[in-house]
Amino acid sequence: MKDRLQAFLPVIGVVGLFAIWSLVAWRAWVDPVLLPSPAKAFDAFWKGMKDGALGFDFVKTVYRTLASTAIAAVIAIPLGIVLGASERAYRSLEFVIDFFRSTPASAMFPLFLVLFGVGDETKISVAAFGAALVILFNVAYGVMNARKTRLLAARVMGASRVRVLFDVMLLESLPQTFVGLRNGVSLALVIIVVAEMFIGSQDGIGHSVFEAQQMFEMPRMYAAIFAAGALGYGLNLVFLLIERRFVHWSGK
Amino acid sequence: MNARPAIIPGPGAIAAARRTHPHVTIRGLSKRFGKAVIYDKFDLDIPRGELISVFGPNGCGKSTLINIVAGLIPPDAGQILFDGMLLHEIKFGYVFQNYREALFPWLRAFDNVAYPLKMMKVPPAERKARTERLVARLGIKLDLNLYPYQMSGGQQQLVSIMRALIVEPEILFLDEPFSALDYEMTLFMREQLQKLFMETGTTTVLVSHDLEEAVYLADRVLLLSRHPALVADFPKVTSARPRTDATLSEPDFVRMKAHCLDVFKREVRRA
């Protein structure tokens, strides 16, 4: 009984939110033009996703976010392992990494616009740049923080340096690598959505939100915001499930 | 016409010499950490086929000794030979205190045990056969399909010990192997270790921080002084094996324990 109650706990917040939203919309405490009822917003969401522009925009944003995360991972994971395996190499690049990690990626838009023009390349590359630094940082720390005892154990059993790297360090860094991937994909999504709003975009969730707001189609705007939220949550969940499947020892 | 047998020793004589000669010879071992001199021209012979407990005041370099001998820490000076050979020429096993960090959590217990064989490039089928043979010989009831984090502490340390034994080591090192276990498990593991030792007769060096455990398990107790460490005493424990709870109250055992405690206290006071 208690366990069943536990499972329902997360639902309470969702129900509460919709109850308050419905109440506010019903009593018209906020201008109905600015805050339509949940039903209207969901109607817009459903129609938009089913056969409207929102579904197309959603797919575009998913594609861009995944593409940028994939590019970031392909570059950052091997580099992170190399840097993490040699603490000296990491220390000599630490400041540069930390500096650009702290630089808002949105500040890089103009530069990347000059480099890549106004197409998809710019959005994807800025997002990949931001995500790569996050992933790189986490992978390098994952490798550096590999348990010393485990490395010693492998060496005592006659593992070569290369074997230690692949058999121990790489696996030791996996939990931290997934932290990096989750943060990286979230950041990539933020950057992609912002880029879709402003850089002469024709599609994407960001474009959808912005366009709906410009045309004062509020239900459609809420629908697009909700799509962005669902996408962010979904991506995080997917990475979490992959991690549970492949990094079964994480946190144990 | 009588051949003099002593000039060229026959195989029997060589075997006898191998049985009686020290297994490990440590000569002129020196090691310092910063300003602290842990070992200064330290000499020791470790007899063959005996279980040696290393005991001494805190920070005297008990673990440092086996870590140097097992090649985990490089010595500043000195030579360590195993039957005249260097460490990389022999097979040895090492059991860490922290089993949680010494096992590989991404491998099942079975693959953890077989990992050293993989490093020796033993083909998978033979790895499996040898691991199964070891399990059968030790008579250990463990589900080796589990991951280490699914096992209790004692079971994990048992897996660590099996991983050290799989290569059929000539010498086995254990660094406070039971100190992370609860008391009940410690008692059980002592019996397991004694059984293993009686079964294999492998030269074993055990670092312990528990005097009763050190004496109970040992053929000889290596009592170290404060650093720079010297051999304060190296008495032989004569109690017969298998030792049991009854051994703990036998006069010989009690006398030996008291003697070791005396030496220990003397060394602690000397600081």
PDB file of N, CA and C in Angstrom, chain A residues 76-142:
ATOM      1  N   ALA A  76      34.956  14.956 -28.070  1.00  0.00           N
ATOM      2  CA  ALA A  76      35.332  15.218 -26.674  1.00  0.00           C
ATOM      3  C   ALA A  76      35.704  13.945 -25.907  1.00  0.00           C
ATOM      4  N   ILE A  77      35.071  12.808 -26.220  1.00  0.00           N
ATOM      5  CA  ILE A  77      35.353  11.616 -25.410  1.00  0.00           C
ATOM      6  C   ILE A  77      36.787  11.126 -25.606  1.00  0.00           C
ATOM      7  N   PRO A  78      37.255  10.924 -26.846  1.00  0.00           N
ATOM      8  CA  PRO A  78      38.661  10.497 -26.987  1.00  0.00           C
ATOM      9  C   PRO A  78      39.640  11.532 -26.424  1.00  0.00           C
ATOM     10  N   LEU A  79      39.331  12.821 -26.679  1.00  0.00           N
ATOM     11  CA  LEU A  79      40.221  13.877 -26.193  1.00  0.00           C
ATOM     12  C   LEU A  79      40.245  13.894 -24.663  1.00  0.00           C
ATOM     13  N   GLY A  80      39.074  13.699 -24.071  1.00  0.00           N
ATOM     14  CA  GLY A  80      38.981  13.681 -22.613  1.00  0.00           C
ATOM     15  C   GLY A  80      39.775  12.531 -22.015  1.00  0.00           C
ATOM     16  N   ILE A  81      39.740  11.380 -22.685  1.00  0.00           N
ATOM     17  CA  ILE A  81      40.483  10.221 -22.180  1.00  0.00           C
ATOM     18  C   ILE A  81      41.985  10.493 -22.247  1.00  0.00           C
ATOM     19  N   VAL A  82      42.419  11.064 -23.371  1.00  0.00           N
ATOM     20  CA  VAL A  82      43.845  11.368 -23.532  1.00  0.00           C
ATOM     21  C   VAL A  82      44.295  12.379 -22.472  1.00  0.00           C
ATOM     22  N   LEU A  83      43.482  13.437 -22.303  1.00  0.00           N
ATOM     23  CA  LEU A  83      43.854  14.472 -21.334  1.00  0.00           C
ATOM     24  C   LEU A  83      43.798  13.921 -19.909  1.00  0.00           C
ATOM     25  N   GLY A  84      42.768  13.112 -19.638  1.00  0.00           N
ATOM     26  CA  GLY A  84      42.617  12.579 -18.284  1.00  0.00           C
ATOM     27  C   GLY A  84      43.719  11.604 -17.927  1.00  0.00           C
ATOM     28  N   ALA A  85      44.193  10.862 -18.926  1.00  0.00           N
ATOM     29  CA  ALA A  85      45.230   9.868 -18.659  1.00  0.00           C
ATOM     30  C   ALA A  85      46.550  10.537 -18.300  1.00  0.00           C
ATOM     31  N   SER A  86      46.745  11.748 -18.764  1.00  0.00           N
ATOM     32  CA  SER A  86      47.971  12.475 -18.411  1.00  0.00           C
ATOM     33  C   SER A  86      47.582  13.744 -17.679  1.00  0.00           C
ATOM     34  N   GLU A  87      47.780  13.719 -16.360  1.00  0.00           N
ATOM     35  CA  GLU A  87      47.332  14.854 -15.569  1.00  0.00           C
ATOM     36  C   GLU A  87      48.047  16.135 -16.009  1.00  0.00           C
ATOM     37  N   ARG A  88      49.305  15.993 -16.430  1.00  0.00           N
ATOM     38  CA  ARG A  88      50.052  17.166 -16.886  1.00  0.00           C
ATOM     39  C   ARG A  88      49.407  17.803 -18.096  1.00  0.00           C
ATOM     40  N   ALA A  89      48.995  16.953 -19.044  1.00  0.00           N
ATOM     41  CA  ALA A  89      48.349  17.470 -20.255  1.00  0.00           C
ATOM     42  C   ALA A  89      47.082  18.220 -19.869  1.00  0.00           C
ATOM     43  N   TYR A  90      46.305  17.640 -18.919  1.00  0.00           N
ATOM     44  CA  TYR A  90      45.070  18.307 -18.546  1.00  0.00           C
ATOM     45  C   TYR A  90      45.344  19.631 -17.854  1.00  0.00           C
ATOM     46  N   ARG A  91      46.310  19.606 -16.918  1.00  0.00           N
ATOM     47  CA  ARG A  91      46.597  20.842 -16.177  1.00  0.00           C
ATOM     48  C   ARG A  91      47.025  21.959 -17.122  1.00  0.00           C
ATOM     49  N   SER A  92      47.730  21.606 -18.196  1.00  0.00           N
ATOM     50  CA  SER A  92      48.215  22.660 -19.080  1.00  0.00           C
ATOM     51  C   SER A  92      47.075  23.225 -19.937  1.00  0.00           C
ATOM     52  N   LEU A  93      45.991  22.478 -20.077  1.00  0.00           N
ATOM     53  CA  LEU A  93      44.862  22.978 -20.870  1.00  0.00           C
ATOM     54  C   LEU A  93      43.673  23.385 -20.002  1.00  0.00           C
ATOM     55  N   GLU A  94      43.806  23.160 -18.687  1.00  0.00           N
ATOM     56  CA  GLU A  94      42.668  23.341 -17.793  1.00  0.00           C
ATOM     57  C   GLU A  94      42.074  24.742 -17.893  1.00  0.00           C
ATOM     58  N   PHE A  95      42.959  25.747 -17.902  1.00  0.00           N
ATOM     59  CA  PHE A  95      42.448  27.117 -17.903  1.00  0.00           C
ATOM     60  C   PHE A  95      41.646  27.402 -19.165  1.00  0.00           C
ATOM     61  N   VAL A  96      42.188  26.976 -20.306  1.00  0.00           N
ATOM     62  CA  VAL A  96      41.511  27.215 -21.581  1.00  0.00           C
ATOM     63  C   VAL A  96      40.144  26.544 -21.581  1.00  0.00           C
ATOM     64  N   ILE A  97      40.115  25.281 -21.124  1.00  0.00           N
ATOM     65  CA  ILE A  97      38.849  24.547 -21.091  1.00  0.00           C
ATOM     66  C   ILE A  97      37.851  25.235 -20.168  1.00  0.00           C
ATOM     67  N   ASP A  98      38.312  25.574 -18.964  1.00  0.00           N
ATOM     68  CA  ASP A  98      37.413  26.212 -17.999  1.00  0.00           C
ATOM     69  C   ASP A  98      36.922  27.563 -18.502  1.00  0.00           C
ATOM     70  N   PHE A  99      37.815  28.286 -19.179  1.00  0.00           N
ATOM     71  CA  PHE A  99      37.433  29.609 -19.670  1.00  0.00           C
ATOM     72  C   PHE A  99      36.308  29.501 -20.696  1.00  0.00           C
ATOM     73  N   PHE A 100      36.504  28.617 -21.687  1.00  0.00           N
ATOM     74  CA  PHE A 100      35.489  28.508 -22.737  1.00  0.00           C
ATOM     75  C   PHE A 100      34.245  27.788 -22.252  1.00  0.00           C
ATOM     76  N   ARG A 101      34.409  26.926 -21.231  1.00  0.00           N
ATOM     77  CA  ARG A 101      33.263  26.285 -20.624  1.00  0.00           C
ATOM     78  C   ARG A 101      32.390  27.324 -19.921  1.00  0.00           C
ATOM     79  N   SER A 102      33.031  28.372 -19.411  1.00  0.00           N
ATOM     80  CA  SER A 102      32.312  29.418 -18.692  1.00  0.00           C
ATOM     81  C   SER A 102      31.793  30.491 -19.636  1.00  0.00           C
ATOM     82  N   THR A 103      32.311  30.523 -20.855  1.00  0.00           N
ATOM     83  CA  THR A 103      31.838  31.513 -21.829  1.00  0.00           C
ATOM     84  C   THR A 103      30.458  31.088 -22.326  1.00  0.00           C
ATOM     85  N   PRO A 104      29.442  31.996 -22.252  1.00  0.00           N
ATOM     86  CA  PRO A 104      28.130  31.628 -22.784  1.00  0.00           C
ATOM     87  C   PRO A 104      28.266  31.309 -24.269  1.00  0.00           C
ATOM     88  N   ALA A 105      27.811  30.121 -24.659  1.00  0.00           N
ATOM     89  CA  ALA A 105      27.973  29.709 -26.055  1.00  0.00           C
ATOM     90  C   ALA A 105      27.234  30.669 -26.986  1.00  0.00           C
ATOM     91  N   SER A 106      26.168  31.314 -26.453  1.00  0.00           N
ATOM     92  CA  SER A 106      25.416  32.246 -27.297  1.00  0.00           C
ATOM     93  C   SER A 106      26.288  33.410 -27.754  1.00  0.00           C
ATOM     94  N   ALA A 107      27.317  33.733 -26.951  1.00  0.00           N
ATOM     95  CA  ALA A 107      28.224  34.806 -27.339  1.00  0.00           C
ATOM     96  C   ALA A 107      29.066  34.421 -28.556  1.00  0.00           C
ATOM     97  N   MET A 108      29.065  33.137 -28.880  1.00  0.00           N
ATOM     98  CA  MET A 108      29.876  32.678 -30.014  1.00  0.00           C
ATOM     99  C   MET A 108      29.096  32.702 -31.332  1.00  0.00           C
ATOM    100  N   PHE A 109      27.772  32.960 -31.250  1.00  0.00           N
ATOM    101  CA  PHE A 109      26.953  32.928 -32.472  1.00  0.00           C
ATOM    102  C   PHE A 109      27.530  33.775 -33.595  1.00  0.00           C
ATOM    103  N   PRO A 110      27.806  35.053 -33.339  1.00  0.00           N
ATOM    104  CA  PRO A 110      28.301  35.884 -34.448  1.00  0.00           C
ATOM    105  C   PRO A 110      29.550  35.303 -35.101  1.00  0.00           C
ATOM    106  N   LEU A 111      30.449  34.822 -34.276  1.00  0.00           N
ATOM    107  CA  LEU A 111      31.678  34.247 -34.828  1.00  0.00           C
ATOM    108  C   LEU A 111      31.360  33.056 -35.732  1.00  0.00           C
ATOM    109  N   PHE A 112      30.501  32.150 -35.219  1.00  0.00           N
ATOM    110  CA  PHE A 112      30.186  30.954 -36.008  1.00  0.00           C
ATOM    111  C   PHE A 112      29.360  31.312 -37.253  1.00  0.00           C
ATOM    112  N   LEU A 113      28.570  32.410 -37.165  1.00  0.00           N
ATOM    113  CA  LEU A 113      27.824  32.877 -38.344  1.00  0.00           C
ATOM    114  C   LEU A 113      28.787  33.266 -39.445  1.00  0.00           C
ATOM    115  N   VAL A 114      29.845  33.958 -39.050  1.00  0.00           N
ATOM    116  CA  VAL A 114      30.852  34.362 -40.024  1.00  0.00           C
ATOM    117  C   VAL A 114      31.513  33.129 -40.625  1.00  0.00           C
ATOM    118  N   LEU A 115      31.769  32.150 -39.765  1.00  0.00           N
ATOM    119  CA  LEU A 115      32.489  30.957 -40.231  1.00  0.00           C
ATOM    120  C   LEU A 115      31.619  30.060 -41.109  1.00  0.00           C
ATOM    121  N   PHE A 116      30.352  29.856 -40.697  1.00  0.00           N
ATOM    122  CA  PHE A 116      29.543  28.813 -41.353  1.00  0.00           C
ATOM    123  C   PHE A 116      28.315  29.343 -42.080  1.00  0.00           C
ATOM    124  N   GLY A 117      28.038  30.631 -42.044  1.00  0.00           N
ATOM    125  CA  GLY A 117      26.845  31.146 -42.705  1.00  0.00           C
ATOM    126  C   GLY A 117      25.597  30.929 -41.863  1.00  0.00           C
ATOM    127  N   VAL A 118      24.412  31.097 -42.471  1.00  0.00           N
ATOM    128  CA  VAL A 118      23.178  31.082 -41.677  1.00  0.00           C
ATOM    129  C   VAL A 118      22.500  29.721 -41.677  1.00  0.00           C
ATOM    130  N   GLY A 119      23.106  28.682 -42.183  1.00  0.00           N
ATOM    131  CA  GLY A 119      22.441  27.380 -42.282  1.00  0.00           C
ATOM    132  C   GLY A 119      22.474  26.590 -40.988  1.00  0.00           C
ATOM    133  N   ASP A 120      22.143  25.326 -41.115  1.00  0.00           N
ATOM    134  CA  ASP A 120      22.150  24.400 -39.983  1.00  0.00           C
ATOM    135  C   ASP A 120      23.537  24.272 -39.363  1.00  0.00           C
ATOM    136  N   GLU A 121      24.573  24.404 -40.203  1.00  0.00           N
ATOM    137  CA  GLU A 121      25.947  24.184 -39.717  1.00  0.00           C
ATOM    138  C   GLU A 121      26.255  25.076 -38.524  1.00  0.00           C
ATOM    139  N   THR A 122      25.821  26.331 -38.600  1.00  0.00           N
ATOM    140  CA  THR A 122      26.132  27.264 -37.519  1.00  0.00           C
ATOM    141  C   THR A 122      25.485  26.818 -36.217  1.00  0.00           C
ATOM    142  N   LYS A 123      24.173  26.526 -36.283  1.00  0.00           N
ATOM    143  CA  LYS A 123      23.476  26.124 -35.061  1.00  0.00           C
ATOM    144  C   LYS A 123      24.119  24.874 -34.473  1.00  0.00           C
ATOM    145  N   ILE A 124      24.327  23.890 -35.333  1.00  0.00           N
ATOM    146  CA  ILE A 124      24.862  22.614 -34.842  1.00  0.00           C
ATOM    147  C   ILE A 124      26.274  22.784 -34.299  1.00  0.00           C
ATOM    148  N   SER A 125      27.074  23.604 -34.976  1.00  0.00           N
ATOM    149  CA  SER A 125      28.458  23.711 -34.511  1.00  0.00           C
ATOM    150  C   SER A 125      28.576  24.514 -33.204  1.00  0.00           C
ATOM    151  N   VAL A 126      27.748  25.550 -33.040  1.00  0.00           N
ATOM    152  CA  VAL A 126      27.801  26.281 -31.761  1.00  0.00           C
ATOM    153  C   VAL A 126      27.382  25.350 -30.623  1.00  0.00           C
ATOM    154  N   ALA A 127      26.298  24.606 -30.846  1.00  0.00           N
ATOM    155  CA  ALA A 127      25.820  23.689 -29.806  1.00  0.00           C
ATOM    156  C   ALA A 127      26.860  22.598 -29.532  1.00  0.00           C
ATOM    157  N   ALA A 128      27.477  22.114 -30.604  1.00  0.00           N
ATOM    158  CA  ALA A 128      28.496  21.075 -30.428  1.00  0.00           C
ATOM    159  C   ALA A 128      29.681  21.631 -29.635  1.00  0.00           C
ATOM    160  N   PHE A 129      30.025  22.888 -29.916  1.00  0.00           N
ATOM    161  CA  PHE A 129      31.126  23.524 -29.198  1.00  0.00           C
ATOM    162  C   PHE A 129      30.839  23.569 -27.695  1.00  0.00           C
ATOM    163  N   GLY A 130      29.623  24.045 -27.358  1.00  0.00           N
ATOM    164  CA  GLY A 130      29.265  24.126 -25.943  1.00  0.00           C
ATOM    165  C   GLY A 130      29.222  22.749 -25.282  1.00  0.00           C
ATOM    166  N   ALA A 131      28.578  21.795 -25.969  1.00  0.00           N
ATOM    167  CA  ALA A 131      28.425  20.457 -25.387  1.00  0.00           C
ATOM    168  C   ALA A 131      29.781  19.751 -25.269  1.00  0.00           C
ATOM    169  N   ALA A 132      30.643  19.963 -26.262  1.00  0.00           N
ATOM    170  CA  ALA A 132      31.941  19.269 -26.267  1.00  0.00           C
ATOM    171  C   ALA A 132      32.761  19.633 -25.033  1.00  0.00           C
ATOM    172  N   LEU A 133      32.732  20.918 -24.660  1.00  0.00           N
ATOM    173  CA  LEU A 133      33.533  21.326 -23.503  1.00  0.00           C
ATOM    174  C   LEU A 133      33.019  20.681 -22.219  1.00  0.00           C
ATOM    175  N   VAL A 134      31.675  20.606 -22.105  1.00  0.00           N
ATOM    176  CA  VAL A 134      31.090  19.975 -20.923  1.00  0.00           C
ATOM    177  C   VAL A 134      31.462  18.489 -20.864  1.00  0.00           C
ATOM    178  N   ILE A 135      31.352  17.821 -22.023  1.00  0.00           N
ATOM    179  CA  ILE A 135      31.658  16.386 -22.065  1.00  0.00           C
ATOM    180  C   ILE A 135      33.143  16.159 -21.799  1.00  0.00           C
ATOM    181  N   LEU A 136      33.973  16.961 -22.452  1.00  0.00           N
ATOM    182  CA  LEU A 136      35.426  16.842 -22.291  1.00  0.00           C
ATOM    183  C   LEU A 136      35.836  16.949 -20.823  1.00  0.00           C
ATOM    184  N   PHE A 137      35.296  17.962 -20.163  1.00  0.00           N
ATOM    185  CA  PHE A 137      35.606  18.213 -18.763  1.00  0.00           C
ATOM    186  C   PHE A 137      35.237  17.003 -17.900  1.00  0.00           C
ATOM    187  N   ASN A 138      34.045  16.471 -18.143  1.00  0.00           N
ATOM    188  CA  ASN A 138      33.590  15.339 -17.326  1.00  0.00           C
ATOM    189  C   ASN A 138      34.375  14.058 -17.606  1.00  0.00           C
ATOM    190  N   VAL A 139      34.646  13.791 -18.876  1.00  0.00           N
ATOM    191  CA  VAL A 139      35.400  12.573 -19.224  1.00  0.00           C
ATOM    192  C   VAL A 139      36.806  12.646 -18.615  1.00  0.00           C
ATOM    193  N   ALA A 140      37.441  13.804 -18.770  1.00  0.00           N
ATOM    194  CA  ALA A 140      38.804  13.943 -18.253  1.00  0.00           C
ATOM    195  C   ALA A 140      38.822  13.732 -16.740  1.00  0.00           C
ATOM    196  N   TYR A 141      37.825  14.298 -16.048  1.00  0.00           N
ATOM    197  CA  TYR A 141      37.792  14.107 -14.597  1.00  0.00           C
ATOM    198  C   TYR A 141      37.471  12.673 -14.222  1.00  0.00           C
ATOM    199  N   GLY A 142      36.603  12.064 -15.014  1.00  0.00           N
ATOM    200  CA  GLY A 142      36.287  10.652 -14.780  1.00  0.00           C
ATOM    201  C   GLY A 142      37.535   9.790 -14.872  1.00  0.00           C
TER     202      GLY A 142
END
